[in-house]
Amino acid sequence: MEITDVRIRKLPNEGKMKAIVSVTFDEEVVIHDIKIIEGAESLFIAMPSRKLPNGEFRDIAHPINADARKKVEDAVFAKYEEILKETDVEDYQSEE
């Protein structure tokens, strides 16, 4: 499966959650509600999950191996960096 689209909704910079992401595969299947979160040392993605009665969270959809996870992470972070650069340019232009 190939990633054919990544859509990012950037959130205000106040919290640790930086964005909500949707990733489309082969223009046929989409996973919504992937989160970009600021960790102690770097950003990471959290797959969509639900809270269990015991308080734990369980992923609803997720890559099943390290290579697939890396593909998703690389695509998400590349798009996120692109959006950050666009935002910086817009912010700079509005200051002029």
mmCIF file of C-alpha atoms in Angstrom:
data_model
loop_
_atom_site.group_PDB
_atom_site.id
_atom_site.type_symbol
_atom_site.label_atom_id
_atom_site.label_comp_id
_atom_site.label_asym_id
_atom_site.label_seq_id
_atom_site.Cartn_x
_atom_site.Cartn_y
_atom_site.Cartn_z
ATOM 1 C CA MET A 1 0.000 0.000 0.000
ATOM 2 C CA GLU A 2 1.192 3.460 -0.831
ATOM 3 C CA ILE A 3 0.373 6.653 1.016
ATOM 4 C CA THR A 4 -1.476 8.851 -1.476
ATOM 5 C CA ASP A 5 -2.520 11.781 0.721
ATOM 6 C CA VAL A 6 -1.697 13.320 4.093
ATOM 7 C CA ARG A 7 -3.915 16.050 5.542
ATOM 8 C CA ILE A 8 -2.917 17.938 8.648
ATOM 9 C CA ARG A 9 -4.945 20.226 10.875
ATOM 10 C CA LYS A 10 -2.444 22.220 12.925
ATOM 11 C CA LEU A 11 -3.553 23.038 16.470
ATOM 12 C CA PRO A 12 -2.682 26.082 18.609
ATOM 13 C CA ASN A 13 0.814 25.833 20.113
ATOM 14 C CA GLU A 14 -0.434 25.850 23.710
ATOM 15 C CA GLY A 15 -0.470 22.106 24.418
ATOM 16 C CA LYS A 16 1.583 19.031 23.685
ATOM 17 C CA MET A 17 -0.730 17.922 20.867
ATOM 18 C CA LYS A 18 0.454 19.791 17.774
ATOM 19 C CA ALA A 19 -1.806 18.474 14.993
ATOM 20 C CA ILE A 20 -4.470 15.998 13.933
ATOM 21 C CA VAL A 21 -3.709 13.989 10.794
ATOM 22 C CA SER A 22 -5.576 11.910 8.208
ATOM 23 C CA VAL A 23 -3.567 9.525 6.026
ATOM 24 C CA THR A 24 -4.986 8.007 2.828
ATOM 25 C CA PHE A 25 -3.664 4.749 1.363
ATOM 26 C CA ASP A 26 -3.993 3.909 -2.350
ATOM 27 C CA GLU A 27 -6.737 6.551 -2.637
ATOM 28 C CA GLU A 28 -9.036 3.904 -1.120
ATOM 29 C CA VAL A 29 -8.614 3.746 2.666
ATOM 30 C CA VAL A 30 -8.152 6.585 5.154
ATOM 31 C CA ILE A 31 -7.134 6.626 8.809
ATOM 32 C CA HIS A 32 -8.346 9.720 10.682
ATOM 33 C CA ASP A 33 -7.340 11.123 14.069
ATOM 34 C CA ILE A 34 -3.639 10.349 14.055
ATOM 35 C CA LYS A 35 -2.090 12.804 16.500
ATOM 36 C CA ILE A 36 1.271 14.574 16.378
ATOM 37 C CA ILE A 37 2.409 14.957 19.979
ATOM 38 C CA GLU A 38 5.403 16.726 21.485
ATOM 39 C CA GLY A 39 7.280 14.228 23.646
ATOM 40 C CA ALA A 40 10.100 14.823 26.110
ATOM 41 C CA GLU A 41 12.771 14.694 23.398
ATOM 42 C CA SER A 42 10.964 14.850 20.053
ATOM 43 C CA LEU A 43 7.674 14.713 18.212
ATOM 44 C CA PHE A 44 5.898 11.389 17.781
ATOM 45 C CA ILE A 45 2.664 10.154 16.259
ATOM 46 C CA ALA A 46 -0.119 8.460 18.205
ATOM 47 C CA MET A 47 -2.528 6.313 16.262
ATOM 48 C CA PRO A 48 -6.299 6.665 16.817
ATOM 49 C CA SER A 49 -7.349 4.885 19.989
ATOM 50 C CA ARG A 50 -10.206 4.358 22.406
ATOM 51 C CA LYS A 51 -10.245 4.229 26.161
ATOM 52 C CA LEU A 52 -10.974 0.839 27.719
ATOM 53 C CA PRO A 53 -13.023 0.431 30.919
ATOM 54 C CA ASN A 54 -9.791 -0.178 32.876
ATOM 55 C CA GLY A 55 -8.445 3.250 31.826
ATOM 56 C CA GLU A 56 -5.918 1.970 29.278
ATOM 57 C CA PHE A 57 -5.964 3.121 25.656
ATOM 58 C CA ARG A 58 -6.017 0.667 22.751
ATOM 59 C CA ASP A 59 -5.195 1.587 19.143
ATOM 60 C CA ILE A 60 -8.109 1.289 16.732
ATOM 61 C CA ALA A 61 -5.893 1.216 13.640
ATOM 62 C CA HIS A 62 -2.118 0.972 13.463
ATOM 63 C CA PRO A 63 0.792 -0.248 11.321
ATOM 64 C CA ILE A 64 1.594 -3.893 12.014
ATOM 65 C CA ASN A 65 5.362 -3.702 11.569
ATOM 66 C CA ALA A 66 8.235 -1.251 11.969
ATOM 67 C CA ASP A 67 8.637 -0.609 8.225
ATOM 68 C CA ALA A 68 4.975 0.340 7.835
ATOM 69 C CA ARG A 69 5.143 2.594 10.917
ATOM 70 C CA LYS A 70 8.247 4.329 9.506
ATOM 71 C CA LYS A 71 6.462 4.975 6.186
ATOM 72 C CA VAL A 72 3.531 6.588 7.988
ATOM 73 C CA GLU A 73 5.782 8.611 10.317
ATOM 74 C CA ASP A 74 7.984 9.828 7.449
ATOM 75 C CA ALA A 75 4.977 10.931 5.373
ATOM 76 C CA VAL A 76 3.271 12.636 8.323
ATOM 77 C CA PHE A 77 6.383 14.475 9.528
ATOM 78 C CA ALA A 78 7.322 15.572 5.979
ATOM 79 C CA LYS A 79 3.871 17.119 5.505
ATOM 80 C CA TYR A 80 3.964 18.655 8.997
ATOM 81 C CA GLU A 81 7.338 20.298 8.273
ATOM 82 C CA GLU A 82 5.919 21.638 4.991
ATOM 83 C CA ILE A 83 2.974 23.178 6.841
ATOM 84 C CA LEU A 84 5.247 24.691 9.503
ATOM 85 C CA LYS A 85 7.354 26.348 6.786
ATOM 86 C CA GLU A 86 4.226 27.714 5.081
ATOM 87 C CA THR A 87 2.973 29.070 8.406
ATOM 88 C CA ASP A 88 6.330 30.740 9.089
ATOM 89 C CA VAL A 89 6.233 32.424 5.652
ATOM 90 C CA GLU A 90 2.635 33.603 6.210
ATOM 91 C CA ASP A 91 3.508 34.923 9.673
ATOM 92 C CA TYR A 92 6.556 36.747 8.269
ATOM 93 C CA GLN A 93 4.542 38.269 5.422
ATOM 94 C CA SER A 94 1.793 39.493 7.757
ATOM 95 C CA GLU A 95 4.401 41.254 9.932
ATOM 96 C CA GLU A 96 5.661 43.342 6.996
#
